[in-house]
XYZ file of C-alpha atoms in Angstrom:
338
model
C 113.800 100.235 82.186
C 111.137 98.341 82.454
C 111.891 94.874 84.777
C 111.206 93.368 81.551
C 113.755 94.667 80.438
C 116.582 94.159 82.885
C 115.194 90.745 83.364
C 116.032 89.338 80.301
C 119.522 90.736 79.995
C 120.207 89.559 83.407
C 121.116 92.571 84.929
C 119.920 91.539 89.096
C 122.071 94.170 90.679
C 120.267 97.278 92.214
C 122.874 99.690 91.478
C 123.514 98.295 88.228
C 119.414 98.350 87.369
C 119.281 101.974 88.736
C 121.904 102.561 86.654
C 120.455 101.771 83.531
C 117.141 103.170 84.170
C 118.543 106.093 84.267
C 119.896 106.088 80.893
C 116.697 105.044 79.693
C 115.367 107.383 80.856
C 117.405 110.075 78.737
C 117.176 108.255 75.463
C 113.780 109.370 76.914
C 113.672 112.396 77.351
C 116.148 113.362 75.401
C 115.791 110.908 71.473
C 112.340 110.478 70.709
C 112.689 108.905 66.869
C 115.439 107.093 68.801
C 113.735 105.646 71.616
C 110.946 104.945 69.717
C 113.400 102.518 66.838
C 114.228 101.145 70.183
C 111.132 100.208 71.602
C 111.542 97.641 68.406
C 114.720 95.489 69.522
C 114.361 91.948 71.215
C 113.588 93.354 75.398
C 117.568 92.084 76.057
C 119.371 94.187 73.871
C 117.603 97.527 74.783
C 119.326 98.035 76.878
C 122.577 98.412 76.316
C 121.332 100.295 73.424
C 119.498 102.772 75.962
C 123.082 102.820 78.193
C 125.406 103.898 75.063
C 123.194 106.965 73.806
C 122.508 108.090 77.584
C 125.885 108.414 78.394
C 126.187 110.025 74.735
C 123.837 112.490 75.740
C 125.126 112.750 78.707
C 129.174 113.759 77.406
C 126.441 116.370 74.741
C 124.084 117.800 77.677
C 127.775 118.784 79.343
C 129.028 120.493 76.624
C 125.943 122.491 75.486
C 124.014 122.817 78.999
C 126.579 123.138 81.634
C 126.615 126.452 83.176
C 123.688 127.438 81.683
C 125.299 128.883 79.078
C 124.134 128.355 75.281
C 125.283 131.427 73.521
C 128.800 131.783 74.927
C 131.875 129.355 74.015
C 135.235 131.416 75.030
C 134.309 132.260 78.633
C 134.551 131.423 82.349
C 132.180 128.193 81.120
C 134.890 126.543 79.043
C 136.915 125.122 81.599
C 134.816 124.745 83.370
C 132.822 122.500 80.863
C 136.355 120.924 79.294
C 136.827 119.963 83.566
C 133.145 118.129 83.734
C 134.201 116.042 80.131
C 137.909 115.300 82.090
C 136.041 113.941 85.112
C 133.201 111.973 82.979
C 135.977 110.716 81.357
C 138.372 109.433 83.827
C 135.390 107.407 85.941
C 134.332 105.709 82.412
C 138.162 104.880 82.768
C 138.182 103.617 86.246
C 134.873 101.604 85.646
C 136.170 100.336 82.168
C 139.632 99.126 83.578
C 137.122 97.163 86.508
C 136.242 99.876 88.796
C 132.586 101.079 90.073
C 132.137 104.170 88.019
C 131.024 107.326 89.887
C 127.564 108.560 87.468
C 125.077 106.458 86.242
C 125.870 106.965 82.889
C 130.116 105.415 83.386
C 127.876 102.463 85.410
C 126.240 100.951 82.567
C 127.873 102.203 80.375
C 131.557 99.823 81.617
C 128.601 97.176 82.411
C 127.969 96.783 78.434
C 131.330 97.671 77.044
C 132.130 93.689 78.654
C 129.109 92.052 77.935
C 129.444 92.834 74.791
C 133.401 93.241 74.273
C 132.996 97.160 72.494
C 136.143 98.726 72.419
C 137.063 100.831 74.419
C 139.257 103.552 71.977
C 135.445 104.141 70.636
C 134.691 105.875 73.660
C 137.985 107.563 73.156
C 137.277 108.754 70.450
C 134.249 110.295 71.247
C 135.015 112.434 74.337
C 137.898 113.166 72.040
C 135.048 114.849 70.098
C 132.993 116.250 72.324
C 136.524 118.830 73.794
C 136.708 119.258 70.754
C 133.188 121.459 70.594
C 134.373 123.628 73.303
C 136.942 125.205 70.834
C 136.622 125.052 67.327
C 133.035 126.172 66.288
C 133.008 125.947 62.302
C 135.317 123.582 59.721
C 136.890 124.412 56.840
C 135.433 121.682 54.584
C 133.429 118.708 54.193
C 136.489 117.126 55.105
C 137.288 118.475 58.628
C 133.541 117.923 59.444
C 134.098 113.646 59.013
C 137.412 113.784 61.102
C 135.406 115.292 64.003
C 132.056 113.118 62.892
C 134.313 110.038 62.980
C 134.417 110.608 66.952
C 131.456 112.139 67.228
C 128.511 109.672 65.298
C 131.003 107.204 63.171
C 132.045 105.510 66.839
C 128.561 105.452 67.736
C 127.256 103.419 64.795
C 130.222 101.268 65.660
C 129.628 100.816 69.165
C 126.456 99.475 68.267
C 127.149 96.798 65.766
C 128.177 93.808 68.713
C 124.811 94.521 70.271
C 122.822 94.247 67.051
C 124.528 91.291 65.584
C 124.865 90.308 62.244
C 125.042 87.698 59.526
C 128.066 88.816 58.660
C 131.323 88.844 60.444
C 131.345 92.211 62.566
C 134.281 93.889 60.121
C 132.156 93.663 57.127
C 128.950 95.972 58.793
C 130.981 98.012 60.605
C 131.875 100.710 57.999
C 128.024 101.154 56.828
C 126.789 101.379 60.962
C 129.937 103.854 61.152
C 128.004 105.112 57.660
C 124.675 105.553 59.146
C 125.638 107.312 62.541
C 127.665 110.408 60.184
C 124.504 110.439 58.430
C 121.992 110.497 61.450
C 124.297 113.325 63.070
C 124.493 114.683 59.390
C 120.283 115.099 59.638
C 120.805 116.077 63.286
C 123.272 119.266 61.960
C 120.782 120.267 59.168
C 117.978 120.278 61.258
C 119.532 122.206 64.322
C 121.272 125.064 62.379
C 120.018 127.705 64.351
C 120.246 125.454 67.736
C 123.774 125.687 67.234
C 124.277 129.117 65.738
C 122.791 130.179 68.718
C 125.213 127.903 70.708
C 128.654 129.759 68.381
C 128.786 127.111 65.670
C 128.312 125.968 62.996
C 128.128 122.353 61.312
C 127.915 123.956 57.923
C 131.566 123.498 56.123
C 132.743 126.929 55.161
C 134.091 126.292 52.000
C 130.074 124.691 50.580
C 128.652 128.414 52.249
C 130.737 130.265 50.682
C 130.004 128.668 47.427
C 126.741 130.262 48.079
C 127.849 133.955 49.441
C 126.483 133.006 53.101
C 128.763 133.151 56.093
C 128.343 133.208 59.696
C 126.603 136.844 59.961
C 124.530 136.348 56.844
C 123.864 133.449 59.084
C 123.241 135.199 62.191
C 121.798 138.130 60.772
C 118.127 135.661 59.131
C 118.404 133.989 62.831
C 117.653 137.013 64.467
C 115.464 138.708 61.617
C 113.526 135.452 60.987
C 114.400 135.951 57.423
C 115.088 132.912 54.957
C 117.475 134.066 52.133
C 117.531 132.234 49.192
C 121.610 131.521 49.107
C 120.916 130.133 52.395
C 118.565 127.494 51.042
C 120.633 126.910 48.814
C 123.399 126.146 50.755
C 121.186 124.210 53.133
C 119.690 122.234 49.891
C 124.130 121.469 48.682
C 123.871 119.921 53.009
C 121.336 118.154 52.303
C 122.833 116.495 49.498
C 125.290 115.605 51.004
C 123.144 113.776 53.721
C 120.767 111.822 51.446
C 124.655 110.713 50.017
C 125.830 109.213 53.871
C 122.160 107.124 53.901
C 122.413 105.293 50.489
C 126.953 104.865 51.215
C 124.806 103.615 55.063
C 121.733 101.736 54.133
C 123.882 98.264 52.122
C 124.381 97.438 55.901
C 120.722 97.894 56.985
C 120.728 93.892 55.342
C 123.414 92.557 56.919
C 121.951 92.820 60.407
C 120.394 90.252 62.926
C 117.405 89.666 61.393
C 115.443 90.025 64.547
C 117.081 93.931 64.788
C 116.928 95.104 61.506
C 113.617 96.692 62.011
C 114.423 98.903 64.888
C 117.895 100.270 62.640
C 115.196 100.646 59.100
C 112.782 102.468 61.334
C 115.102 105.145 63.375
C 116.552 104.900 59.051
C 113.558 105.611 57.162
C 112.635 108.560 60.958
C 116.413 110.250 60.375
C 115.675 110.084 56.991
C 112.270 111.232 56.787
C 113.648 114.797 59.253
C 115.121 116.140 55.945
C 111.384 115.937 53.932
C 110.035 117.979 57.252
C 113.500 120.193 56.729
C 111.894 120.998 53.002
C 108.156 120.844 53.548
C 108.563 123.713 56.001
C 110.290 125.771 53.702
C 114.066 125.826 54.856
C 113.092 127.481 58.407
C 116.262 125.717 60.203
C 117.455 128.715 61.580
C 114.118 129.645 63.018
C 112.544 125.836 64.314
C 113.075 122.586 63.989
C 111.210 119.838 61.151
C 109.872 117.226 62.692
C 108.436 113.961 60.989
C 104.793 114.146 61.021
C 102.824 112.290 63.559
C 100.818 109.686 60.989
C 104.733 109.163 59.140
C 105.578 108.608 62.337
C 102.897 106.196 63.467
C 103.067 104.373 59.975
C 106.690 103.581 60.132
C 106.512 102.824 63.880
C 103.744 100.387 62.939
C 105.532 98.771 59.966
C 108.662 98.269 62.713
C 106.477 96.408 64.593
C 105.125 94.017 61.860
C 108.930 93.334 60.867
C 109.859 92.747 64.248
C 106.541 90.014 64.522
C 107.877 88.257 60.699
C 112.063 88.772 62.697
C 110.936 87.087 65.431
C 108.475 84.129 63.860
C 111.451 83.180 61.439
C 113.855 83.048 64.412
C 111.866 80.242 66.278
C 110.558 78.577 63.066
C 114.022 78.144 62.903
C 116.031 74.583 62.839
C 118.010 74.339 65.428
C 121.431 73.480 63.774
C 120.395 76.141 61.340
C 123.604 78.412 60.803
C 121.409 81.534 62.330
C 123.401 84.972 62.535
C 126.449 84.056 60.184
C 127.770 84.568 56.773
C 126.260 81.438 55.398
C 122.705 82.554 56.649
C 122.999 86.384 54.971
C 121.800 85.798 51.752
C 118.079 83.594 52.895
C 117.637 86.423 55.781
C 118.557 89.950 53.936
C 115.522 91.719 53.509
C 115.168 94.625 50.777
C 115.168 98.006 52.298
């Protein structure tokens, strides 16, 4: 976290500054695409986004890498992970109640929640989905997966809405933000099929796999041998279609955001959706390696985002003092095309 961002956000207490800085490091290390997009936000809003992401990343790390065992969930490590999540939840509850959290991620998150009025139930729902990852290894159908993703992804979008700001009442933008969180996570599921399989989990719905003659054994065989079966590719294509549909449902929400934050979310939208193109360009080899958006495309998308940021900030400076600003009345004048 740069001092400029912390100063702009009015974060002055040394322990708080350290906590936010810790969250920023997590974001920079684990979320390259999202970290790049976050840099397009006004400086005063970046610390809050890093706090939200840092907490989510920390919880996810407890589930996936605690005790250093990525392949086995039903062992002694599961109980230790569950205990670690419980401690994290208790620490956050204490912080949200006005106490002082122990972990840097809870210190920063509790402060962000107070500053932006984020509903506590979103954090409770998130931790519930993280706990389910310790024991649930597959999902019967898309409906079951969506139930899981409410806590693991949709609530992340809902947490972001107060930080980003809107030109309509929050409740109008909320469903789109939740859907974009789902689209991002579905993209991660497609990109990380092989890595998740090593953790014992399959997020592609079982009925979708079965419809193409695919099961866990076949996925494991392909992962172990380096082969890519046609029926596996067909199943992955079907899952990609579900993911693109989520992006289509989320897209109308971007123009509902505060003009100065739209470039950030638009950039994340374009880059994450670009992962789907990268998966196809790589021959659907997600069981063997991660697909990545080419650097040139990332750079061009980021440059476009910077231009949009500049235009939005100039428009804000030119706005008359009595302008309705970020009200619903101004939305028609401030909406921009995707």
